[in-house]
Short mmCIF file of C-alpha atoms in Angstrom, two decimals:
data_model
loop_
_atom_site.label_atom_id
_atom_site.label_comp_id
_atom_site.label_asym_id
_atom_site.label_seq_id
_atom_site.Cartn_x
_atom_site.Cartn_y
_atom_site.Cartn_z
CA MET A 1 -32.69 -18.61 -25.88
CA GLN A 2 -31.60 -22.20 -26.51
CA VAL A 3 -28.77 -23.69 -24.44
CA THR A 4 -26.99 -26.98 -25.11
CA GLU A 5 -24.29 -28.41 -22.86
CA THR A 6 -21.40 -29.54 -25.06
CA LEU A 7 -18.73 -30.37 -22.43
CA ASN A 8 -18.82 -31.52 -18.81
CA GLU A 9 -15.43 -32.90 -17.79
CA SER A 10 -13.79 -32.38 -14.42
CA LEU A 11 -13.99 -28.61 -13.83
CA SER A 12 -14.55 -27.65 -17.48
CA ARG A 13 -17.98 -26.76 -18.81
CA SER A 14 -18.99 -25.63 -22.29
CA TYR A 15 -22.38 -24.54 -23.60
CA SER A 16 -23.73 -23.62 -27.01
CA VAL A 17 -26.11 -20.67 -26.80
CA ARG A 18 -28.53 -19.55 -29.52
CA VAL A 19 -30.65 -16.38 -29.43
CA PRO A 20 -33.16 -16.12 -32.33
CA ALA A 21 -32.89 -13.13 -34.65
CA ALA A 22 -36.55 -12.37 -33.95
CA GLU A 23 -35.79 -11.96 -30.24
CA LEU A 24 -32.93 -9.59 -31.03
CA GLY A 25 -35.20 -7.67 -33.38
CA ALA A 26 -37.81 -7.24 -30.64
CA LYS A 27 -35.15 -5.94 -28.28
CA LEU A 28 -33.94 -3.51 -30.95
CA ASP A 29 -37.50 -2.21 -31.39
CA ALA A 30 -37.75 -1.72 -27.64
CA ARG A 31 -34.42 0.11 -27.55
CA ILE A 32 -35.50 2.42 -30.38
CA ALA A 33 -38.76 3.14 -28.58
CA GLU A 34 -36.79 3.89 -25.42
CA ILE A 35 -34.46 6.48 -26.94
CA SER A 36 -36.80 8.09 -29.48
CA PRO A 37 -38.38 10.54 -26.99
CA THR A 38 -34.91 11.83 -26.09
CA LEU A 39 -33.67 12.47 -29.64
CA ARG A 40 -33.24 15.98 -30.98
CA LEU A 41 -32.89 15.79 -34.76
CA LYS A 42 -33.14 18.58 -37.30
CA GLY A 43 -36.50 18.61 -39.07
CA PHE A 44 -38.39 16.83 -36.32
CA ARG A 45 -40.11 18.08 -33.23
CA PRO A 46 -38.64 16.79 -29.92
CA GLY A 47 -39.89 13.28 -29.28
CA LYS A 48 -41.52 12.98 -32.73
CA VAL A 49 -38.73 11.25 -34.68
CA PRO A 50 -40.28 8.26 -36.52
CA PRO A 51 -38.90 4.87 -35.41
CA GLY A 52 -38.04 3.99 -38.99
CA HIS A 53 -35.83 7.09 -39.29
CA VAL A 54 -34.09 6.21 -36.01
CA ARG A 55 -33.50 2.69 -37.33
CA ARG A 56 -31.97 4.04 -40.55
CA LEU A 57 -29.64 6.39 -38.69
CA TYR A 58 -28.66 4.32 -35.68
CA GLY A 59 -29.98 0.82 -36.25
CA LYS A 60 -26.63 -0.93 -36.62
CA ALA A 61 -25.09 0.86 -33.65
CA LEU A 62 -28.10 0.18 -31.45
CA MET A 63 -28.17 -3.48 -32.54
CA GLY A 64 -24.54 -3.70 -31.41
CA GLU A 65 -25.64 -2.52 -27.97
CA VAL A 66 -28.51 -5.02 -27.97
CA ILE A 67 -26.23 -7.90 -28.92
CA GLU A 68 -23.67 -7.04 -26.27
CA LYS A 69 -26.30 -6.71 -23.56
CA THR A 70 -27.93 -9.94 -24.69
CA ILE A 71 -24.69 -11.87 -24.55
CA ASN A 72 -23.98 -10.55 -21.07
CA GLU A 73 -27.45 -11.38 -19.80
CA THR A 74 -27.76 -14.80 -21.44
CA SER A 75 -24.28 -15.94 -20.42
CA GLN A 76 -24.98 -14.96 -16.81
CA LYS A 77 -28.30 -16.80 -17.00
CA VAL A 78 -26.52 -19.94 -18.18
CA LEU A 79 -24.26 -19.77 -15.13
CA ASP A 80 -27.18 -19.10 -12.80
CA ASP A 81 -29.46 -21.78 -14.27
CA HIS A 82 -26.75 -24.42 -14.02
CA HIS A 83 -25.66 -23.26 -10.53
CA LEU A 84 -22.08 -22.73 -11.67
CA ARG A 85 -19.50 -20.96 -9.51
CA ALA A 86 -16.97 -19.80 -12.06
CA ALA A 87 -13.31 -19.99 -11.08
CA ALA A 88 -12.35 -17.36 -13.65
CA GLN A 89 -13.90 -15.11 -16.25
CA PRO A 90 -15.73 -17.29 -18.81
CA ASP A 91 -14.64 -17.32 -22.44
CA LEU A 92 -17.17 -16.30 -25.08
CA LYS A 93 -16.67 -17.44 -28.66
CA PRO A 94 -19.28 -16.14 -31.14
CA SER A 95 -19.85 -18.64 -33.95
CA SER A 96 -22.39 -16.75 -36.07
CA ASP A 97 -21.60 -14.18 -38.75
CA MET A 98 -21.77 -10.98 -36.71
CA ASP A 99 -22.43 -8.81 -39.77
CA GLU A 100 -25.49 -10.92 -40.52
CA VAL A 101 -26.57 -10.82 -36.88
CA LEU A 102 -26.23 -7.03 -36.83
CA ALA A 103 -28.35 -6.86 -39.95
CA GLY A 104 -31.04 -8.98 -38.26
CA ARG A 105 -30.75 -11.82 -40.78
CA GLU A 106 -29.10 -14.49 -38.60
CA ASP A 107 -29.51 -15.90 -35.11
CA LEU A 108 -26.87 -15.03 -32.53
CA THR A 109 -24.88 -18.14 -31.58
CA TYR A 110 -21.87 -18.41 -29.32
CA ALA A 111 -20.00 -20.89 -27.15
CA LEU A 112 -19.63 -20.24 -23.43
CA GLU A 113 -16.59 -21.97 -21.89
CA VAL A 114 -16.02 -21.81 -18.16
CA GLU A 115 -13.97 -23.46 -15.43
CA VAL A 116 -15.90 -23.99 -12.23
CA MET A 117 -14.88 -24.05 -8.62
CA PRO A 118 -14.33 -27.56 -7.26
CA GLU A 119 -16.92 -28.86 -4.83
CA PHE A 120 -15.34 -30.29 -1.67
CA GLU A 121 -15.77 -30.51 2.07
CA PRO A 122 -13.10 -28.53 3.95
CA THR A 123 -11.36 -30.16 6.88
CA ASP A 124 -12.61 -29.56 10.39
CA VAL A 125 -10.33 -26.70 11.44
CA SER A 126 -10.98 -27.32 15.13
CA ALA A 127 -9.05 -30.59 14.74
CA LEU A 128 -5.86 -28.76 13.67
CA ALA A 129 -3.05 -28.70 16.24
CA LEU A 130 -0.51 -25.87 15.83
CA GLN A 131 2.48 -24.51 17.71
CA ARG A 132 3.04 -20.77 17.96
CA LEU A 133 6.74 -20.01 18.44
CA VAL A 134 7.25 -17.17 20.91
CA TYR A 135 10.32 -15.06 21.67
CA ARG A 136 10.53 -11.91 23.77
CA PRO A 137 13.44 -9.44 23.49
CA THR A 138 15.93 -9.43 26.36
CA GLU A 139 17.11 -6.33 28.22
CA ALA A 140 20.55 -6.70 26.62
CA GLU A 141 18.96 -6.81 23.18
CA ILE A 142 17.01 -3.64 23.94
CA ASP A 143 20.25 -1.98 25.09
CA ASP A 144 21.93 -2.95 21.82
CA ALA A 145 19.00 -1.61 19.82
CA ILE A 146 19.10 1.74 21.65
CA ALA A 147 22.84 1.92 21.02
CA GLU A 148 22.14 1.37 17.32
CA VAL A 149 19.55 4.18 17.39
CA ALA A 150 22.18 6.45 18.91
CA LYS A 151 24.67 5.41 16.24
CA GLN A 152 22.20 6.14 13.45
CA ASN A 153 21.52 9.59 14.92
CA ARG A 154 25.11 10.64 15.42
CA THR A 155 26.28 13.96 14.07
CA TYR A 156 29.45 14.90 12.20
CA ALA A 157 31.98 17.67 12.83
CA LYS A 158 34.34 19.10 10.25
CA ARG A 159 37.88 17.77 10.53
CA THR A 160 40.42 20.53 10.77
CA GLY A 161 44.03 20.74 9.80
CA LYS A 162 45.75 20.34 6.47
CA ALA A 163 46.60 16.69 7.08
CA ALA A 164 43.04 15.68 8.01
CA LYS A 165 42.24 12.73 5.81
CA ALA A 166 39.03 10.77 5.42
CA GLU A 167 38.74 7.55 7.42
CA ALA A 168 36.17 4.76 7.43
CA GLY A 169 33.04 6.10 9.12
CA ASP A 170 33.73 9.71 8.16
CA GLN A 171 31.19 11.74 6.27
CA LEU A 172 32.30 13.56 3.12
CA LEU A 173 30.64 16.52 1.42
CA ILE A 174 31.37 16.14 -2.29
CA ASP A 175 30.56 17.23 -5.82
CA PHE A 176 30.94 14.61 -8.51
CA THR A 177 30.48 14.17 -12.25
CA GLY A 178 30.40 10.74 -13.89
CA ARG A 179 31.26 9.89 -17.47
CA ILE A 180 30.96 6.77 -19.61
CA ASP A 181 33.17 6.70 -22.70
CA GLY A 182 34.00 10.32 -21.94
CA GLU A 183 30.37 11.48 -22.00
CA PRO A 184 28.33 12.57 -18.94
CA PHE A 185 25.30 10.39 -18.28
CA GLU A 186 21.94 11.08 -16.72
CA GLY A 187 21.95 10.73 -12.94
CA GLY A 188 25.75 10.63 -12.81
CA ALA A 189 26.35 14.04 -11.24
CA ALA A 190 25.53 15.77 -7.94
CA GLU A 191 26.54 18.74 -5.85
CA ASP A 192 26.86 18.84 -2.06
CA ALA A 193 26.27 15.12 -1.79
CA GLU A 194 26.88 13.60 1.64
CA ILE A 195 28.46 10.17 1.77
CA VAL A 196 29.56 8.11 4.78
CA LEU A 197 32.56 5.95 4.00
CA GLY A 198 31.72 2.31 4.60
CA ALA A 199 27.95 2.81 4.63
CA GLY A 200 27.49 1.26 1.19
CA GLN A 201 25.45 4.18 -0.12
CA PHE A 202 27.17 4.17 -3.51
CA ILE A 203 28.04 1.36 -5.89
CA PRO A 204 30.93 -0.92 -4.87
CA GLY A 205 34.35 0.70 -5.24
CA PHE A 206 33.23 4.31 -5.00
CA GLU A 207 33.56 4.84 -1.25
CA GLU A 208 36.71 2.75 -0.98
CA GLN A 209 38.57 5.01 -3.41
CA LEU A 210 37.73 8.08 -1.33
CA THR A 211 39.39 6.75 1.82
CA GLY A 212 42.41 8.90 2.68
CA ALA A 213 41.14 11.90 0.69
CA ALA A 214 41.53 15.40 2.10
CA ALA A 215 39.29 18.45 1.82
CA GLY A 216 39.97 20.60 -1.24
CA LYS A 217 41.29 17.69 -3.31
CA THR A 218 39.84 16.44 -6.59
CA LEU A 219 40.06 12.72 -7.29
CA THR A 220 39.26 10.45 -10.20
CA VAL A 221 37.31 7.33 -9.28
CA ASN A 222 37.17 4.49 -11.81
CA LEU A 223 34.72 1.64 -11.43
CA THR A 224 32.26 -0.62 -13.26
CA PHE A 225 28.54 -0.68 -12.62
CA PRO A 226 27.38 -4.11 -11.39
CA GLU A 227 25.56 -6.40 -13.79
CA GLY A 228 22.60 -6.35 -11.40
CA TYR A 229 22.40 -2.54 -11.30
CA GLN A 230 18.82 -1.27 -11.34
CA VAL A 231 19.32 1.05 -14.33
CA GLU A 232 19.41 -1.15 -17.42
CA ARG A 233 21.55 1.15 -19.59
CA LEU A 234 24.30 1.31 -16.92
CA LYS A 235 24.63 -2.41 -16.19
CA GLY A 236 28.23 -3.56 -16.61
CA LYS A 237 29.38 -0.16 -17.88
CA ALA A 238 32.82 1.20 -16.97
CA ALA A 239 32.57 4.73 -15.60
CA GLU A 240 34.91 7.50 -14.50
CA PHE A 241 33.91 9.96 -11.78
CA GLU A 242 35.56 13.28 -11.09
CA VAL A 243 35.05 13.87 -7.36
CA LYS A 244 35.75 17.13 -5.51
CA ILE A 245 36.15 16.74 -1.74
CA LYS A 246 34.59 19.83 -0.13
CA GLU A 247 34.61 18.73 3.52
CA VAL A 248 35.74 15.80 5.63
CA ARG A 249 33.63 15.30 8.75
CA ALA A 250 34.40 13.07 11.71
CA PRO A 251 31.53 11.28 13.48
CA LYS A 252 30.42 12.48 16.92
CA GLU A 253 28.84 9.64 18.79
CA ALA A 254 25.38 10.37 20.18
CA LYS A 255 24.78 9.28 23.74
CA ALA A 256 21.81 7.15 24.69
CA ASP A 257 20.26 9.66 27.06
CA ASP A 258 17.22 11.88 27.55
CA ALA A 259 18.53 14.39 25.00
CA LEU A 260 18.61 11.69 22.30
CA ALA A 261 15.04 10.69 23.16
CA VAL A 262 13.84 14.31 23.01
CA SER A 263 15.53 14.77 19.62
CA LEU A 264 13.43 11.83 18.40
CA GLY A 265 10.21 13.34 19.70
CA LEU A 266 9.97 11.33 22.94
CA SER A 267 9.83 12.54 26.52
CA ASP A 268 12.89 10.81 27.95
CA LEU A 269 15.16 7.77 27.71
CA GLY A 270 12.54 5.59 29.40
CA ALA A 271 10.03 6.39 26.68
CA LEU A 272 12.65 5.61 24.04
CA ARG A 273 13.32 2.29 25.71
CA GLU A 274 9.61 1.45 25.69
CA ALA A 275 9.34 2.38 22.01
CA VAL A 276 12.36 0.28 21.05
CA SER A 277 11.07 -2.66 23.09
CA ALA A 278 7.64 -2.42 21.45
CA ASN A 279 9.24 -2.25 18.01
CA LEU A 280 11.35 -5.34 18.63
CA ASP A 281 8.39 -7.18 20.09
CA GLY A 282 6.33 -6.29 17.03
CA GLU A 283 9.00 -7.68 14.73
CA TYR A 284 9.15 -10.96 16.62
CA GLN A 285 5.38 -11.23 16.73
CA GLY A 286 5.38 -10.77 12.96
CA ALA A 287 7.91 -13.59 12.57
CA SER A 288 5.84 -15.75 14.93
CA ARG A 289 2.71 -15.05 12.92
CA PHE A 290 4.50 -15.90 9.68
CA LYS A 291 5.64 -19.28 11.00
CA LEU A 292 2.24 -20.07 12.50
CA LYS A 293 0.53 -19.29 9.21
CA ARG A 294 3.07 -21.36 7.30
CA ALA A 295 2.42 -24.34 9.63
CA LEU A 296 -1.32 -23.87 9.20
CA LEU A 297 -1.06 -23.77 5.42
CA ASP A 298 1.13 -26.87 5.41
CA GLN A 299 -1.56 -28.77 7.32
CA LEU A 300 -4.36 -27.50 5.12
CA ASP A 301 -2.36 -28.43 2.03
CA ALA A 302 -1.78 -31.96 3.34
CA ARG A 303 -5.48 -32.43 4.18
CA HIS A 304 -6.95 -31.41 0.82
CA ASP A 305 -6.54 -33.23 -2.47
CA ILE A 306 -8.87 -31.40 -4.83
CA PRO A 307 -9.01 -30.79 -8.59
CA LEU A 308 -7.58 -27.41 -9.56
CA PRO A 309 -8.87 -25.07 -12.27
CA ALA A 310 -6.17 -25.26 -14.93
CA ARG A 311 -6.39 -21.63 -15.96
CA MET A 312 -6.09 -20.43 -12.37
CA VAL A 313 -2.94 -22.51 -11.94
CA GLU A 314 -1.50 -21.29 -15.23
CA ALA A 315 -2.18 -17.64 -14.39
CA GLU A 316 -0.60 -18.04 -10.95
CA PHE A 317 2.43 -19.84 -12.36
CA GLU A 318 2.99 -17.14 -14.98
CA ALA A 319 2.83 -14.44 -12.29
CA ILE A 320 5.30 -16.31 -10.07
CA TRP A 321 7.63 -17.09 -12.95
CA ARG A 322 7.73 -13.46 -14.10
CA GLN A 323 8.74 -12.43 -10.59
CA VAL A 324 11.38 -15.16 -10.39
CA LYS A 325 12.96 -14.03 -13.67
CA ALA A 326 12.81 -10.36 -12.62
CA ASP A 327 14.52 -11.18 -9.30
CA GLU A 328 17.09 -13.29 -11.11
CA GLU A 329 17.90 -10.46 -13.52
CA LYS A 330 18.24 -7.97 -10.67
CA ASP A 331 20.00 -9.99 -7.95
CA GLY A 332 21.06 -13.21 -9.60
CA ARG A 333 19.65 -16.67 -9.09
CA ALA A 334 18.44 -17.65 -5.62
CA PRO A 335 20.84 -20.00 -3.77
CA GLU A 336 18.36 -22.90 -3.68
CA ASP A 337 17.90 -22.59 -7.46
CA GLU A 338 21.59 -22.73 -8.30
CA GLY A 339 22.65 -25.61 -10.53
CA LYS A 340 19.12 -26.44 -11.67
CA SER A 341 17.94 -26.36 -15.25
CA GLU A 342 15.10 -24.07 -16.24
CA GLU A 343 12.97 -27.16 -16.85
CA ILE A 344 13.41 -28.31 -13.23
CA LEU A 345 12.77 -24.82 -11.90
CA ARG A 346 9.59 -24.48 -13.91
CA VAL A 347 8.37 -27.77 -12.42
CA GLU A 348 9.15 -26.58 -8.89
CA TYR A 349 7.52 -23.19 -9.31
CA ARG A 350 4.48 -24.78 -10.94
CA ARG A 351 4.13 -26.91 -7.81
CA ILE A 352 4.20 -23.70 -5.79
CA ALA A 353 1.50 -22.26 -8.06
CA GLU A 354 -0.61 -25.40 -7.58
CA ARG A 355 -0.14 -25.21 -3.82
CA ARG A 356 -1.09 -21.53 -3.72
CA VAL A 357 -4.22 -22.08 -5.82
CA ARG A 358 -5.23 -25.14 -3.78
CA LEU A 359 -4.79 -23.26 -0.51
CA GLY A 360 -6.60 -20.25 -1.93
CA LEU A 361 -9.58 -22.42 -2.83
CA VAL A 362 -9.58 -24.03 0.62
CA LEU A 363 -9.41 -20.69 2.45
CA ALA A 364 -12.05 -19.21 0.15
CA GLU A 365 -14.41 -22.13 0.77
CA ILE A 366 -13.93 -21.93 4.53
CA GLY A 367 -14.49 -18.18 4.39
CA ARG A 368 -17.59 -18.60 2.21
CA ARG A 369 -19.13 -21.08 4.62
CA GLU A 370 -18.31 -18.87 7.59
CA ASN A 371 -19.57 -15.70 5.88
CA VAL A 372 -16.20 -13.94 6.18
CA VAL A 373 -16.22 -10.54 4.47
CA VAL A 374 -13.94 -7.55 4.19
CA THR A 375 -15.93 -4.51 5.22
CA ASP A 376 -15.82 -1.22 3.34
CA GLN A 377 -14.13 0.40 6.33
CA GLU A 378 -11.44 -2.28 6.47
CA LEU A 379 -10.80 -1.91 2.76
CA THR A 380 -10.62 1.88 2.97
CA GLU A 381 -8.13 1.72 5.83
CA ALA A 382 -6.01 -0.75 3.88
CA LEU A 383 -6.12 1.47 0.78
CA ARG A 384 -4.99 4.45 2.85
CA ALA A 385 -2.16 2.42 4.37
CA GLU A 386 -1.03 1.32 0.92
CA ALA A 387 -1.26 4.89 -0.42
CA ARG A 388 0.83 6.29 2.46
CA ARG A 389 3.77 4.26 1.19
CA TYR A 390 3.98 6.72 -1.73
CA GLY A 391 4.77 9.79 0.36
CA ASP A 392 3.83 13.00 -1.44
CA MET A 393 1.87 10.98 -3.99
CA ALA A 394 -0.31 9.39 -1.28
CA GLN A 395 -3.55 11.18 -2.13
CA ARG A 396 -3.24 10.55 -5.86
CA MET A 397 -2.47 6.89 -5.20
CA PHE A 398 -5.43 6.61 -2.83
CA ASP A 399 -7.75 8.10 -5.44
CA PHE A 400 -6.40 5.67 -8.03
CA LEU A 401 -6.89 2.66 -5.76
CA ARG A 402 -10.37 3.77 -4.75
CA GLU A 403 -11.47 4.14 -8.39
CA ASN A 404 -9.78 1.03 -9.78
CA PRO A 405 -11.67 -2.23 -9.04
CA GLN A 406 -8.74 -4.41 -10.09
CA ALA A 407 -6.34 -2.53 -7.82
CA GLN A 408 -8.85 -2.78 -4.98
CA ALA A 409 -9.07 -6.52 -5.51
CA GLY A 410 -5.30 -6.75 -5.08
CA VAL A 411 -5.63 -5.08 -1.68
CA ARG A 412 -8.84 -6.82 -0.65
CA ALA A 413 -7.71 -10.41 -1.33
CA PRO A 414 -4.85 -10.53 1.23
CA LEU A 415 -7.13 -8.86 3.79
CA TYR A 416 -9.70 -11.59 3.23
CA GLU A 417 -7.02 -14.27 3.45
CA GLU A 418 -5.77 -12.97 6.80
CA LYS A 419 -9.30 -12.82 8.18
CA VAL A 420 -9.91 -16.45 7.27
CA VAL A 421 -6.54 -17.44 8.73
CA ASP A 422 -7.43 -15.61 11.95
CA LEU A 423 -10.73 -17.47 12.08
CA ILE A 424 -9.00 -20.84 11.68
CA ILE A 425 -6.31 -20.03 14.26
CA GLY A 426 -9.06 -19.01 16.67
CA ARG A 427 -10.67 -22.43 16.38
CA ALA A 428 -7.57 -24.63 16.09
CA LYS A 429 -5.66 -25.99 19.07
CA VAL A 430 -2.74 -23.55 19.32
CA THR A 431 0.04 -24.07 21.86
CA ASP A 432 2.57 -21.32 22.62
CA VAL A 433 6.16 -22.56 22.70
CA GLU A 434 8.99 -20.26 23.84
CA VAL A 435 12.05 -20.54 21.62
CA SER A 436 15.33 -18.75 21.03
CA LYS A 437 15.57 -15.82 18.65
CA GLU A 438 17.62 -17.94 16.27
CA LYS A 439 14.94 -20.63 16.20
CA LEU A 440 12.20 -18.09 15.57
CA LEU A 441 14.05 -16.39 12.74
CA GLU A 442 15.50 -19.45 11.02
CA GLU A 443 14.24 -20.23 7.54
CA ASP A 444 11.69 -23.04 7.30
CA GLU A 445 12.43 -25.90 4.96
CA LEU A 446 10.51 -25.79 1.71
CA PRO A 447 7.89 -28.46 1.03
CA GLU A 448 9.01 -31.72 -0.51
CA GLY A 449 9.25 -31.53 -4.28
CA ILE A 450 9.84 -27.78 -4.29
CA SER A 451 13.38 -27.68 -2.92
CA GLU A 452 14.74 -30.74 -4.65
CA PRO A 453 18.48 -30.35 -5.31
CA ALA A 454 19.93 -30.42 -8.77
CA PRO A 455 21.16 -33.86 -9.87
CA GLY A 456 24.41 -34.75 -8.12
CA LYS A 457 24.15 -31.93 -5.57
CA LYS A 458 23.20 -31.80 -1.92
CA ALA A 459 20.06 -29.91 -0.98
CA ALA A 460 20.98 -26.48 0.34
CA LYS A 461 19.01 -24.75 3.04
CA PRO A 462 16.91 -22.11 1.29
CA LYS A 463 18.15 -18.57 1.84
CA ALA A 464 16.12 -16.48 -0.59
CA ALA A 465 12.79 -15.15 0.59
CA SER A 466 11.01 -15.72 -2.73
CA LYS A 467 10.17 -19.40 -2.37
CA ALA A 468 9.75 -19.27 1.40
CA LYS A 469 7.27 -16.43 1.08
CA ALA A 470 5.47 -17.99 -1.86
CA VAL A 471 4.71 -21.22 0.00
CA ALA A 472 3.55 -19.26 3.07
CA THR A 473 0.79 -17.49 1.15
CA ALA A 474 -2.21 -18.53 -0.87
CA LYS A 475 -3.96 -17.26 -3.99
CA THR A 476 -7.14 -16.44 -2.14
CA PRO A 477 -10.03 -14.54 -3.72
CA GLU A 478 -12.38 -12.74 -1.38
CA ALA A 479 -14.94 -15.54 -1.76
CA PRO A 480 -15.34 -17.35 -5.09
CA PRO A 481 -16.85 -15.18 -7.85
CA GLU A 482 -20.56 -15.81 -7.41
CA PRO A 483 -21.99 -14.50 -9.61
CA VAL A 484 -19.04 -13.84 -11.85
CA ALA A 485 -18.42 -10.55 -13.56
CA LYS A 486 -20.28 -10.49 -16.82
CA PRO A 487 -18.34 -11.93 -19.77
CA LYS A 488 -17.20 -9.42 -22.35
CA ALA A 489 -18.82 -9.45 -25.79
CA SER A 490 -15.75 -8.13 -27.55
CA LYS A 491 -16.54 -9.28 -31.09
CA ALA A 492 -20.12 -8.12 -30.94
CA LYS A 493 -19.11 -4.71 -29.70
CA ALA A 494 -16.33 -4.39 -32.27
CA ALA A 495 -18.80 -5.20 -35.04
CA GLY A 496 -21.47 -2.80 -33.87
CA GLU A 497 -19.72 0.01 -32.00
CA PRO A 498 -22.10 3.00 -31.99
CA LYS A 499 -20.82 6.12 -33.65
CA ALA A 500 -20.30 9.17 -31.45
CA ALA A 501 -23.45 10.86 -32.74
CA ALA A 502 -25.57 7.80 -32.07
CA SER A 503 -24.15 7.33 -28.61
CA LYS A 504 -24.87 10.93 -27.71
CA ALA A 505 -28.34 10.81 -29.15
CA ALA A 506 -29.21 7.55 -27.46
CA GLN A 507 -27.99 8.82 -24.08
CA PRO A 508 -27.39 5.33 -22.59
CA LYS A 509 -28.10 5.22 -18.87
CA ALA A 510 -25.34 2.77 -17.97
CA ALA A 511 -21.75 2.53 -19.12
CA LYS A 512 -21.22 -0.28 -21.57
CA PRO A 513 -18.92 -3.20 -20.63
CA LYS A 514 -15.34 -2.94 -21.85
CA ALA A 515 -14.47 -4.64 -25.07
CA THR A 516 -11.26 -6.22 -23.82
CA LYS A 517 -11.46 -9.94 -23.29
CA SER A 518 -10.40 -10.88 -19.79
CA LYS A 519 -7.74 -13.47 -19.18
CA ALA A 520 -8.23 -16.23 -16.65
#
């Protein structure tokens, strides 16, 4: 193998790699010798198939395997020999005529292009000074929360009398059929549906038109689906619903007492109070953690000015931008983005992408130096927790996550990030500061350059969670890829894909790498 460095600028590296045809031929001979004893071909005794016959039948397919394996091995050797920590999957660009290489008449040549992780010295985390905002729920707040639990668990009793009409807060038992342009539509009908007037369970206008209805009546409700409705084909459509009122039920307030607690699976009101208090405290601790992490990331961001792998930034920006556009289509533009051109917004969100990548690299480097790892047990517990979110599909989702490396990486990375954050917080100077609930829950200002107002407008306090959440997280891999996953030899495989018969006969011991070229 001959390797020539053709580019070394900033974080970009490029190498020209040449593998002589004679070396490939020797590997092909070795591969044929390896599989020949396992072949069962008509006219030959087991294990007695001549190598020349094997070459005639399967030579091209086996050479494709040899080329792919060679590219994987040599590209990894280039990275290892040059002590490169790749920031993303390297790009492989074959430059030789693959048909000639497969035929053994031409050397294998390809370019290996890779972005590397920046080398830098992380800040001394013990020098960081942070404030942890603390708030504890009051007795009055716990009382209010228990009252809300009672309200949510109230029951309903059928209103009696011919003049009994539905009021706000009543529950109705209804059948309904919806039509658009006179035709029923999928999902637009139901029987014995329960709806509480004023609860906002149905699209705007539906519940309001049922106020004052009486049992036994049939009403026509006319409304228009919102432009942000989740079903694309119904957005902005005018619809007519025929609604039959089967029962009108008045709410019966549940008392906050031992009976309520028992109905919720607790021993008594005291146990309910403890559970509500713990739940509130957990919520406030989560908010406190979020703000502490945001303050930590802000300091780390300010203390590190490092070169960023361009493809990592681009991939992160594209992911953020897709989410921004999806949120905009569903719920409209975020308040802090109102009045800004798409060009300005792309600049702002690219800055967020740069911040997230920079912080991810910093956290990854700190974690690498401190030997932070996510254990198999921690990952399994996280996979189970994620799967439980899917209810009846939990086991299938768990099996999918467990068998899908990419899905596992999506669960593992935030676990790794939180472990590194915990390590830093444990070493930094952290001071607890008691604050009001309003102070704890108020939205933090976005970093400078991300929340710039549109020309001629005042900066508005951010209200949407998208930007606030984005700047309070990092794009953190669970340690930089070292060594990286082997590059894919897509062209080589496409040119020499073994036929089914050859694959079966050869009985390869290891699954071949996928042909799809990975994106950075």
